[in-house]
Amino acid sequence: MCGYYTHGGIFYEEKDIALIILDVMMPKMDGWQVCREIRKKSNCPIIMITAKGETFDKVLGLELGAEGVDFAKTWIGPFGTIFMNMIKMIIVPLVFSSLVIGVCSLGDIKKIGRIGGKTMAYYLGTTAFAIVLGIFLGTVLEPGAGVNMPGEGVKAAAKAAPPIMQVIIDIFPTNAMEAMLKANMLQIIVFSLFMGIGITAVGDRAKTLYNVFDGLAEVSYKIVGFIMNVAPIGVFGLITPVVAANGPAVLLPLLKVVIAVYLGCFLHAVIVYGGLLKFVGKISPVKFFKAILPAQVLSFTSCSSGGTLPVSMQCIQKLGVSKDISSFVLPLGATINMDGTAVYQGVCALFIAQIYGVDLTTGQYLTIVLTGTLASIGTAGVPGAGFIMLTMILTAIGLPLEGSALIAGIDRILDMPRTCVNVTGDATVAYLVDKSEKSNIEEPLY
Ligand code: ASP
């Protein structure tokens, strides 16, 4: 590595990377000019570090003055826009197909009757609690407080609440295709519910249609996977112009979001699952959590409840839960029961409302709970699915989707605890349902 003085600055150059250090003693330093000089010699990546007490935004954009901000907006921002467009592109087919499939899987309730009813009551009840917990933490910890997300067209003032009867009327579409064209989430959900129930009721003759939705859901998730592969570039494109124009303060609340989601997941597992296991399941929660630890570790690292399913089955059967029950309750849970995701959605919806300075109305809170609970049915047990469903909630309550871009950058970190809670919830419900079916559950094998 060798050092040079240039225009009052120092830069170090190695074969692979150039490091520019701006010093307090060099007030006239022009970091961008140094960059250009390095560029003449080599194409290596350049890291610029400032010791001048300058803010990150200056290094990123303002060394060229206003021109830097313009550059970020004109040339970097579009990558973010393209990323968001791709996400918006997939929301409607994804939500529609996965909800239909989710509802169809409830068709088993008819066959399994009582077990299905109990399972659903646990699943929906705990999910609703989870999303309320998320909203509560988002309100108390205020991760987005004091941060204003600037930009034209994003002043998403809370919509004046329409009369409650109108809200109810409006969730029933007069034209299902129009609901999809306009991406009206509540109407799409209602239509999906009818479609799923219809397919289940028709049975065999609708098998082809079921397969079409199943295929569409799979393909949509694949596309989500492709889109999430370029998330780092998209997020860079979305965040850089904002930071260049407004300073790094806009990034700090993300730490609070992480804390809120982890805390929410922890509290949900301890209070809800711990309480249910102790008082309803009559088993020590510590013993239970120890027994399913392999599934928890795998879900935390893989971020996929679907992928963790075989391990969850194994763990829960070792605890004495019958094969019949675990093979119904766990796969159903991996498809429709997402309590960790619900906590995350509650926190993130509040965070985004806060950064845009939107005061949510009671109706909007109820919409978050309702769409969040339904979204959990449509969230597949694959990495990143909850993030896409978050955009559905934002659309339902009229918040700008662009806000979710900040979340996209840290979504993997948030996916880990929420998937772990999703899996823990499925296992807990399997244990409770089994316990209620046979009052004398077999002794655990270890
Ligand atoms: N990754 C989660 C799961 O597999 C779903 C989500 O993204 O929230 O359960």
Short mmCIF file of C-alpha atoms and ligand atoms in Angstrom, two decimals:
data_model
loop_
_atom_site.label_atom_id
_atom_site.label_comp_id
_atom_site.label_asym_id
_atom_site.label_seq_id
_atom_site.Cartn_x
_atom_site.Cartn_y
_atom_site.Cartn_z
CA MET A 1 0.00 0.00 0.00
CA CYS A 2 1.39 3.45 -0.78
CA GLY A 3 0.22 6.88 0.25
CA TYR A 4 -0.10 10.03 -1.84
CA TYR A 5 -0.86 13.62 -1.14
CA THR A 6 -3.21 15.09 -3.62
CA HIS A 7 -5.25 18.29 -3.42
CA GLY A 8 -4.59 18.38 0.28
CA GLY A 9 -5.91 14.88 0.84
CA ILE A 10 -4.28 11.55 1.31
CA PHE A 11 -5.18 8.43 -0.43
CA TYR A 12 -3.78 5.00 -0.15
CA GLU A 13 -3.77 2.77 -3.09
CA GLU A 14 -3.46 -0.95 -3.24
CA LYS A 15 -4.01 -3.27 -6.14
CA ASP A 16 -7.58 -4.05 -5.17
CA ILE A 17 -8.89 -1.02 -3.39
CA ALA A 18 -8.19 2.67 -2.87
CA LEU A 19 -8.75 4.32 0.45
CA ILE A 20 -9.19 8.07 0.65
CA ILE A 21 -8.85 9.78 3.98
CA LEU A 22 -10.13 13.32 4.32
CA ASP A 23 -8.53 15.13 7.21
CA VAL A 24 -9.64 17.99 9.42
CA MET A 25 -6.48 19.80 8.43
CA MET A 26 -7.46 19.78 4.79
CA PRO A 27 -10.50 21.97 4.52
CA LYS A 28 -10.11 22.52 0.79
CA MET A 29 -10.00 18.85 0.10
CA ASP A 30 -12.06 17.73 -2.86
CA GLY A 31 -12.71 14.03 -2.34
CA TRP A 32 -14.39 13.61 -5.69
CA GLN A 33 -11.44 15.02 -7.56
CA VAL A 34 -9.22 12.52 -5.79
CA CYS A 35 -11.64 9.82 -6.87
CA ARG A 36 -11.34 10.96 -10.46
CA GLU A 37 -7.56 10.88 -10.25
CA ILE A 38 -7.60 7.36 -8.90
CA ARG A 39 -10.00 6.37 -11.64
CA LYS A 40 -7.53 7.54 -14.27
CA LYS A 41 -5.04 5.00 -12.95
CA SER A 42 -7.17 2.07 -11.98
CA ASN A 43 -10.69 0.74 -11.77
CA CYS A 44 -10.46 -0.47 -8.20
CA PRO A 45 -13.32 0.18 -5.75
CA ILE A 46 -12.84 3.37 -3.74
CA ILE A 47 -13.58 3.84 -0.08
CA MET A 48 -13.74 7.38 1.25
CA ILE A 49 -13.38 8.04 4.96
CA THR A 50 -13.88 11.45 6.45
CA ALA A 51 -12.20 12.70 9.56
CA LYS A 52 -13.34 16.25 8.95
CA GLY A 53 -16.41 15.82 11.04
CA GLU A 54 -18.41 15.86 7.88
CA THR A 55 -21.51 13.88 7.74
CA PHE A 56 -22.01 10.74 5.76
CA ASP A 57 -24.31 12.57 3.37
CA LYS A 58 -21.48 14.91 2.38
CA VAL A 59 -19.17 12.06 1.59
CA LEU A 60 -21.91 10.35 -0.33
CA GLY A 61 -23.25 13.24 -2.25
CA LEU A 62 -22.31 16.73 -1.29
CA GLU A 63 -18.65 16.86 -2.16
CA LEU A 64 -20.01 17.90 -5.51
CA GLY A 65 -22.45 20.24 -3.82
CA ALA A 66 -25.98 20.30 -5.13
CA GLU A 67 -24.72 18.47 -8.19
CA GLY A 68 -24.02 15.41 -6.01
CA VAL A 69 -27.58 15.25 -4.78
CA ASP A 70 -28.81 15.62 -8.34
CA PHE A 71 -26.48 12.88 -9.44
CA ALA A 72 -27.85 10.57 -6.75
CA LYS A 73 -31.41 11.37 -7.75
CA THR A 74 -30.88 11.05 -11.49
CA TRP A 75 -28.53 8.12 -11.72
CA ILE A 76 -28.78 6.12 -8.51
CA GLY A 77 -32.44 6.63 -7.59
CA PRO A 78 -33.83 4.88 -10.69
CA PHE A 79 -32.36 1.55 -9.53
CA GLY A 80 -34.51 1.87 -6.44
CA THR A 81 -37.56 2.76 -8.52
CA ILE A 82 -37.04 -0.26 -10.74
CA PHE A 83 -36.72 -2.46 -7.64
CA MET A 84 -39.96 -1.11 -6.18
CA ASN A 85 -41.73 -1.49 -9.51
CA MET A 86 -40.72 -5.14 -9.61
CA ILE A 87 -42.06 -5.70 -6.11
CA LYS A 88 -45.33 -3.96 -6.97
CA MET A 89 -45.54 -6.03 -10.14
CA ILE A 90 -45.61 -9.30 -8.20
CA ILE A 91 -47.85 -8.34 -5.27
CA VAL A 92 -51.25 -8.98 -6.87
CA PRO A 93 -50.53 -12.40 -8.42
CA LEU A 94 -48.67 -13.45 -5.29
CA VAL A 95 -51.31 -12.39 -2.79
CA PHE A 96 -54.16 -13.73 -4.90
CA SER A 97 -52.69 -17.15 -5.60
CA SER A 98 -51.20 -17.78 -2.16
CA LEU A 99 -54.40 -16.76 -0.36
CA VAL A 100 -56.50 -19.04 -2.55
CA ILE A 101 -54.13 -21.90 -1.81
CA GLY A 102 -54.10 -21.02 1.90
CA VAL A 103 -57.89 -21.09 2.03
CA CYS A 104 -58.02 -24.34 0.08
CA SER A 105 -55.77 -25.98 2.63
CA LEU A 106 -58.45 -25.13 5.20
CA GLY A 107 -60.72 -27.46 3.24
CA ASP A 108 -59.29 -30.12 5.50
CA ILE A 109 -61.21 -28.58 8.34
CA LYS A 110 -64.34 -30.23 7.01
CA LYS A 111 -62.67 -33.62 7.12
CA ILE A 112 -60.82 -33.20 10.29
CA GLY A 113 -63.63 -31.19 11.86
CA ARG A 114 -62.89 -30.61 15.47
CA ILE A 115 -59.11 -30.75 15.15
CA GLY A 116 -59.19 -28.26 12.31
CA GLY A 117 -61.43 -25.94 14.31
CA LYS A 118 -59.18 -26.00 17.36
CA THR A 119 -56.07 -25.54 15.25
CA MET A 120 -57.54 -22.57 13.43
CA ALA A 121 -58.75 -20.98 16.67
CA TYR A 122 -55.23 -21.19 18.11
CA TYR A 123 -53.60 -20.03 14.91
CA LEU A 124 -55.81 -17.03 14.28
CA GLY A 125 -56.06 -16.07 17.97
CA THR A 126 -52.30 -16.06 18.52
CA THR A 127 -51.69 -14.26 15.22
CA ALA A 128 -54.14 -11.49 16.10
CA PHE A 129 -52.40 -11.15 19.48
CA ALA A 130 -49.02 -11.01 17.74
CA ILE A 131 -49.99 -8.19 15.44
CA VAL A 132 -51.50 -6.22 18.33
CA LEU A 133 -48.22 -6.74 20.21
CA GLY A 134 -46.32 -5.47 17.18
CA ILE A 135 -48.54 -2.38 16.98
CA PHE A 136 -48.13 -1.84 20.73
CA LEU A 137 -44.31 -1.99 20.52
CA GLY A 138 -44.34 0.21 17.43
CA THR A 139 -46.38 2.76 19.39
CA VAL A 140 -44.36 2.59 22.61
CA LEU A 141 -40.85 2.42 21.13
CA GLU A 142 -41.69 4.79 18.26
CA PRO A 143 -38.93 3.59 15.94
CA GLY A 144 -39.81 6.17 13.30
CA ALA A 145 -40.38 9.15 15.60
CA GLY A 146 -38.63 12.35 14.68
CA VAL A 147 -37.67 11.17 11.22
CA ASN A 148 -39.33 12.72 8.25
CA MET A 149 -39.27 10.90 5.02
CA PRO A 150 -39.14 13.58 2.38
CA GLY A 151 -40.09 13.52 -1.25
CA GLU A 152 -42.81 14.56 -3.56
CA GLY A 153 -45.99 12.63 -3.67
CA VAL A 154 -45.33 10.82 -0.45
CA LYS A 155 -47.08 13.13 1.94
CA ALA A 156 -49.41 10.37 2.86
CA ALA A 157 -51.64 12.20 5.23
CA ALA A 158 -54.05 9.81 6.88
CA LYS A 159 -57.04 9.53 4.68
CA ALA A 160 -60.15 11.01 6.17
CA ALA A 161 -61.88 8.02 7.70
CA PRO A 162 -64.94 7.10 5.64
CA PRO A 163 -68.09 5.99 7.47
CA ILE A 164 -67.76 2.46 8.84
CA MET A 165 -70.57 1.07 6.68
CA GLN A 166 -68.85 2.41 3.59
CA VAL A 167 -65.64 0.65 4.63
CA ILE A 168 -67.53 -2.61 4.92
CA ILE A 169 -69.32 -2.09 1.58
CA ASP A 170 -66.03 -1.22 -0.11
CA ILE A 171 -64.29 -4.46 0.76
CA PHE A 172 -66.72 -6.36 -1.46
CA PRO A 173 -65.62 -5.87 -5.07
CA THR A 174 -68.18 -5.28 -7.78
CA ASN A 175 -65.59 -6.32 -10.30
CA ALA A 176 -62.81 -8.68 -9.26
CA MET A 177 -60.63 -7.72 -12.22
CA GLU A 178 -60.91 -4.04 -11.35
CA ALA A 179 -59.87 -4.85 -7.77
CA MET A 180 -56.73 -6.46 -9.17
CA LEU A 181 -56.01 -3.68 -11.63
CA LYS A 182 -56.26 -1.16 -8.84
CA ALA A 183 -54.38 -3.44 -6.39
CA ASN A 184 -57.19 -3.02 -3.86
CA MET A 185 -55.91 -5.46 -1.25
CA LEU A 186 -59.01 -5.88 0.86
CA GLN A 187 -61.13 -6.58 -2.19
CA ILE A 188 -58.53 -9.02 -3.48
CA ILE A 189 -58.53 -10.80 -0.12
CA VAL A 190 -62.32 -11.11 -0.15
CA PHE A 191 -62.30 -12.42 -3.69
CA SER A 192 -59.50 -14.88 -2.84
CA LEU A 193 -61.49 -16.17 0.13
CA PHE A 194 -64.50 -16.82 -2.11
CA MET A 195 -62.33 -18.42 -4.76
CA GLY A 196 -60.66 -20.72 -2.21
CA ILE A 197 -63.97 -21.70 -0.63
CA GLY A 198 -65.49 -22.25 -4.08
CA ILE A 199 -62.64 -24.49 -5.22
CA THR A 200 -62.89 -26.51 -2.00
CA ALA A 201 -66.66 -26.86 -2.34
CA VAL A 202 -66.50 -27.99 -5.98
CA GLY A 203 -63.83 -30.54 -5.14
CA ASP A 204 -62.41 -32.79 -7.83
CA ARG A 205 -63.76 -30.90 -10.81
CA ALA A 206 -61.89 -27.79 -9.66
CA LYS A 207 -58.61 -29.66 -9.24
CA THR A 208 -57.17 -28.14 -12.41
CA LEU A 209 -57.99 -24.66 -11.19
CA TYR A 210 -56.40 -25.46 -7.85
CA ASN A 211 -53.28 -26.62 -9.66
CA VAL A 212 -53.21 -23.38 -11.65
CA PHE A 213 -53.25 -21.32 -8.44
CA ASP A 214 -50.73 -23.62 -6.83
CA GLY A 215 -48.46 -23.19 -9.84
CA LEU A 216 -49.03 -19.43 -9.90
CA ALA A 217 -48.16 -19.19 -6.20
CA GLU A 218 -44.98 -21.20 -6.70
CA VAL A 219 -43.94 -19.15 -9.72
CA SER A 220 -44.70 -15.92 -7.84
CA TYR A 221 -42.48 -17.01 -4.96
CA LYS A 222 -39.72 -17.87 -7.41
CA ILE A 223 -40.01 -14.39 -8.91
CA VAL A 224 -39.91 -12.90 -5.41
CA GLY A 225 -36.68 -14.83 -4.91
CA PHE A 226 -35.24 -13.34 -8.10
CA ILE A 227 -36.28 -9.84 -7.07
CA MET A 228 -34.87 -10.24 -3.56
CA ASN A 229 -31.53 -11.24 -5.10
CA VAL A 230 -31.13 -7.71 -6.38
CA ALA A 231 -32.50 -6.14 -3.18
CA PRO A 232 -29.08 -4.74 -2.15
CA ILE A 233 -28.86 -2.77 -5.42
CA GLY A 234 -32.49 -1.66 -5.13
CA VAL A 235 -32.07 -0.59 -1.55
CA PHE A 236 -28.90 1.30 -2.40
CA GLY A 237 -30.81 3.09 -5.13
CA LEU A 238 -33.65 3.96 -2.80
CA ILE A 239 -31.62 5.06 0.18
CA THR A 240 -28.72 6.96 -1.39
CA PRO A 241 -30.73 9.92 -2.73
CA VAL A 242 -32.59 10.18 0.59
CA VAL A 243 -29.40 10.14 2.67
CA ALA A 244 -27.62 12.50 0.26
CA ALA A 245 -30.42 15.01 0.58
CA ASN A 246 -31.25 14.59 4.26
CA GLY A 247 -28.36 13.17 6.21
CA PRO A 248 -27.84 9.85 7.93
CA ALA A 249 -30.45 10.43 10.64
CA VAL A 250 -32.92 8.67 8.42
CA LEU A 251 -30.96 5.42 8.84
CA LEU A 252 -30.72 5.42 12.62
CA PRO A 253 -34.30 4.36 13.39
CA LEU A 254 -33.64 1.06 11.70
CA LEU A 255 -31.80 -0.02 14.81
CA LYS A 256 -34.94 0.69 16.80
CA VAL A 257 -36.97 -1.36 14.33
CA VAL A 258 -34.61 -4.30 14.83
CA ILE A 259 -34.87 -3.96 18.61
CA ALA A 260 -38.68 -3.71 18.46
CA VAL A 261 -39.05 -6.80 16.26
CA TYR A 262 -36.64 -8.94 18.32
CA LEU A 263 -38.26 -7.81 21.56
CA GLY A 264 -41.74 -8.47 20.18
CA CYS A 265 -40.80 -11.96 19.00
CA PHE A 266 -39.21 -12.75 22.35
CA LEU A 267 -42.21 -11.48 24.33
CA HIS A 268 -44.67 -13.32 22.12
CA ALA A 269 -42.81 -16.61 22.57
CA VAL A 270 -42.46 -16.19 26.32
CA ILE A 271 -45.88 -14.75 27.16
CA VAL A 272 -48.19 -16.39 24.65
CA TYR A 273 -46.53 -19.74 23.94
CA GLY A 274 -44.99 -20.00 27.41
CA GLY A 275 -48.36 -19.23 29.03
CA LEU A 276 -50.33 -21.60 26.79
CA LEU A 277 -47.83 -24.42 27.27
CA LYS A 278 -47.74 -24.00 31.02
CA PHE A 279 -51.42 -23.46 31.74
CA VAL A 280 -53.16 -25.29 28.90
CA GLY A 281 -50.55 -27.84 27.83
CA LYS A 282 -49.35 -28.46 31.41
CA ILE A 283 -45.75 -28.80 30.28
CA SER A 284 -42.75 -26.79 31.38
CA PRO A 285 -42.12 -24.22 28.62
CA VAL A 286 -38.37 -24.58 29.16
CA LYS A 287 -38.55 -28.31 28.59
CA PHE A 288 -40.68 -27.76 25.49
CA PHE A 289 -38.41 -25.09 24.01
CA LYS A 290 -35.38 -27.29 24.67
CA ALA A 291 -37.04 -30.16 22.82
CA ILE A 292 -37.74 -28.06 19.74
CA LEU A 293 -34.40 -26.23 19.83
CA PRO A 294 -33.07 -27.94 16.66
CA ALA A 295 -36.10 -26.65 14.73
CA GLN A 296 -35.69 -23.18 16.21
CA VAL A 297 -32.02 -23.00 15.29
CA LEU A 298 -32.69 -24.19 11.75
CA SER A 299 -35.57 -21.76 11.26
CA PHE A 300 -33.51 -18.86 12.64
CA THR A 301 -30.68 -19.53 10.23
CA SER A 302 -32.65 -20.66 7.16
CA CYS A 303 -35.52 -18.15 7.49
CA SER A 304 -37.87 -20.78 6.11
CA SER A 305 -40.64 -22.44 8.12
CA GLY A 306 -41.36 -24.67 5.12
CA GLY A 307 -37.76 -25.84 5.03
CA THR A 308 -37.79 -26.46 8.79
CA LEU A 309 -40.90 -28.64 8.64
CA PRO A 310 -39.19 -32.05 8.66
CA VAL A 311 -37.13 -31.08 11.71
CA SER A 312 -40.17 -29.63 13.54
CA MET A 313 -42.05 -32.88 12.89
CA GLN A 314 -39.23 -34.90 14.31
CA CYS A 315 -38.88 -32.73 17.43
CA ILE A 316 -42.58 -32.62 18.18
CA GLN A 317 -43.06 -36.35 17.69
CA LYS A 318 -40.20 -37.00 20.09
CA LEU A 319 -42.22 -34.98 22.59
CA GLY A 320 -44.99 -37.55 22.27
CA VAL A 321 -47.32 -35.73 19.87
CA SER A 322 -49.09 -38.21 17.59
CA LYS A 323 -48.14 -38.47 13.94
CA ASP A 324 -51.73 -37.84 12.81
CA ILE A 325 -51.94 -34.52 14.56
CA SER A 326 -48.43 -33.31 13.84
CA SER A 327 -48.71 -34.17 10.16
CA PHE A 328 -51.86 -32.07 9.88
CA VAL A 329 -51.15 -29.19 12.26
CA LEU A 330 -47.50 -28.50 11.36
CA PRO A 331 -47.78 -28.31 7.54
CA LEU A 332 -50.91 -26.21 7.91
CA GLY A 333 -49.04 -23.96 10.33
CA ALA A 334 -46.02 -23.66 8.02
CA THR A 335 -48.46 -22.40 5.37
CA ILE A 336 -50.81 -20.16 7.32
CA ASN A 337 -49.56 -19.54 10.86
CA MET A 338 -47.01 -16.73 11.03
CA ASP A 339 -47.04 -15.05 14.43
CA GLY A 340 -43.48 -13.75 14.17
CA THR A 341 -44.33 -12.26 10.80
CA ALA A 342 -47.40 -10.63 12.35
CA VAL A 343 -45.28 -8.99 15.09
CA TYR A 344 -42.91 -7.72 12.40
CA GLN A 345 -45.74 -6.39 10.27
CA GLY A 346 -47.26 -4.51 13.21
CA VAL A 347 -43.92 -2.88 14.11
CA CYS A 348 -43.04 -2.04 10.51
CA ALA A 349 -46.46 -0.59 9.63
CA LEU A 350 -46.18 1.74 12.62
CA PHE A 351 -42.58 2.60 11.76
CA ILE A 352 -43.51 3.56 8.20
CA ALA A 353 -46.53 5.56 9.36
CA GLN A 354 -44.22 7.41 11.77
CA ILE A 355 -41.52 8.26 9.24
CA TYR A 356 -44.15 9.71 6.94
CA GLY A 357 -45.73 11.58 9.84
CA VAL A 358 -49.08 9.84 9.41
CA ASP A 359 -51.39 9.65 12.42
CA LEU A 360 -53.22 6.41 12.01
CA THR A 361 -56.95 6.36 12.64
CA THR A 362 -58.71 3.67 14.65
CA GLY A 363 -60.00 2.27 11.37
CA GLN A 364 -56.45 2.01 10.06
CA TYR A 365 -55.31 0.19 13.22
CA LEU A 366 -58.16 -2.27 12.76
CA THR A 367 -57.21 -2.66 9.11
CA ILE A 368 -53.64 -3.50 10.16
CA VAL A 369 -54.92 -6.19 12.54
CA LEU A 370 -57.34 -7.58 9.96
CA THR A 371 -55.06 -7.51 6.94
CA GLY A 372 -52.10 -8.61 9.09
CA THR A 373 -53.98 -11.67 10.30
CA LEU A 374 -55.11 -12.47 6.76
CA ALA A 375 -51.66 -11.71 5.38
CA SER A 376 -50.25 -14.33 7.70
CA ILE A 377 -52.49 -16.88 5.97
CA GLY A 378 -51.08 -15.82 2.63
CA THR A 379 -47.44 -15.64 3.77
CA ALA A 380 -45.55 -18.67 2.53
CA GLY A 381 -42.92 -20.25 4.76
CA VAL A 382 -40.04 -19.03 2.63
CA PRO A 383 -37.43 -16.32 3.22
CA GLY A 384 -38.65 -12.79 2.60
CA ALA A 385 -42.32 -13.65 2.08
CA GLY A 386 -43.38 -11.55 5.06
CA PHE A 387 -41.79 -8.47 3.53
CA ILE A 388 -43.96 -8.78 0.43
CA MET A 389 -47.01 -9.19 2.64
CA LEU A 390 -46.00 -6.04 4.50
CA THR A 391 -46.47 -4.12 1.27
CA MET A 392 -50.00 -5.51 1.15
CA ILE A 393 -50.76 -4.03 4.58
CA LEU A 394 -49.23 -0.70 3.60
CA THR A 395 -51.40 -0.59 0.50
CA ALA A 396 -54.49 -1.46 2.54
CA ILE A 397 -53.95 1.45 4.93
CA GLY A 398 -52.78 3.86 2.25
CA LEU A 399 -49.12 4.26 3.28
CA PRO A 400 -46.45 4.75 0.59
CA LEU A 401 -44.80 1.50 -0.42
CA GLU A 402 -41.50 3.33 -0.76
CA GLY A 403 -41.28 3.32 3.04
CA SER A 404 -40.78 -0.43 2.96
CA ALA A 405 -37.54 0.11 1.05
CA LEU A 406 -35.80 1.01 4.29
CA ILE A 407 -37.03 -2.24 5.78
CA ALA A 408 -35.90 -4.23 2.73
CA GLY A 409 -32.29 -3.43 3.55
CA ILE A 410 -32.50 -5.18 6.93
CA ASP A 411 -35.21 -7.68 6.14
CA ARG A 412 -33.01 -10.74 6.48
CA ILE A 413 -32.08 -9.76 10.04
CA LEU A 414 -35.78 -9.36 10.84
CA ASP A 415 -36.67 -12.59 9.04
CA MET A 416 -34.57 -14.70 11.43
CA PRO A 417 -36.47 -14.13 14.69
CA ARG A 418 -39.85 -14.00 13.00
CA THR A 419 -39.35 -17.37 11.28
CA CYS A 420 -38.16 -18.84 14.57
CA VAL A 421 -41.35 -17.63 16.26
CA ASN A 422 -43.47 -18.89 13.34
CA VAL A 423 -42.02 -22.37 13.79
CA THR A 424 -42.29 -22.27 17.58
CA GLY A 425 -45.96 -21.28 17.25
CA ASP A 426 -46.73 -24.20 14.95
CA ALA A 427 -45.06 -26.64 17.32
CA THR A 428 -46.84 -25.16 20.35
CA VAL A 429 -50.26 -25.46 18.70
CA ALA A 430 -49.51 -29.03 17.58
CA TYR A 431 -48.68 -29.91 21.17
CA LEU A 432 -51.79 -28.21 22.58
CA VAL A 433 -54.18 -29.74 20.05
CA ASP A 434 -52.69 -33.16 20.63
CA LYS A 435 -52.90 -32.71 24.37
CA SER A 436 -56.57 -31.77 24.16
CA GLU A 437 -57.33 -34.78 21.95
CA LYS A 438 -55.78 -37.33 24.24
CA SER A 439 -55.81 -36.09 27.78
CA ASN A 440 -53.01 -38.47 28.73
CA ILE A 441 -50.28 -37.49 26.30
CA GLU A 442 -47.46 -40.03 26.11
CA GLU A 443 -44.40 -39.36 28.20
CA PRO A 444 -41.76 -37.45 26.31
CA LEU A 445 -39.04 -39.66 24.92
CA TYR A 446 -36.39 -37.44 26.44
N1 ASP B 1 -39.52 -16.40 6.40
C1 ASP B 1 -40.77 -16.57 7.10
C2 ASP B 1 -41.08 -18.03 7.29
O1 ASP B 1 -40.58 -18.84 6.56
C3 ASP B 1 -41.91 -15.89 6.43
C4 ASP B 1 -41.65 -14.41 6.43
O2 ASP B 1 -40.91 -13.91 5.57
O3 ASP B 1 -42.18 -13.73 7.32
O4 ASP B 1 -41.83 -18.36 8.17
#
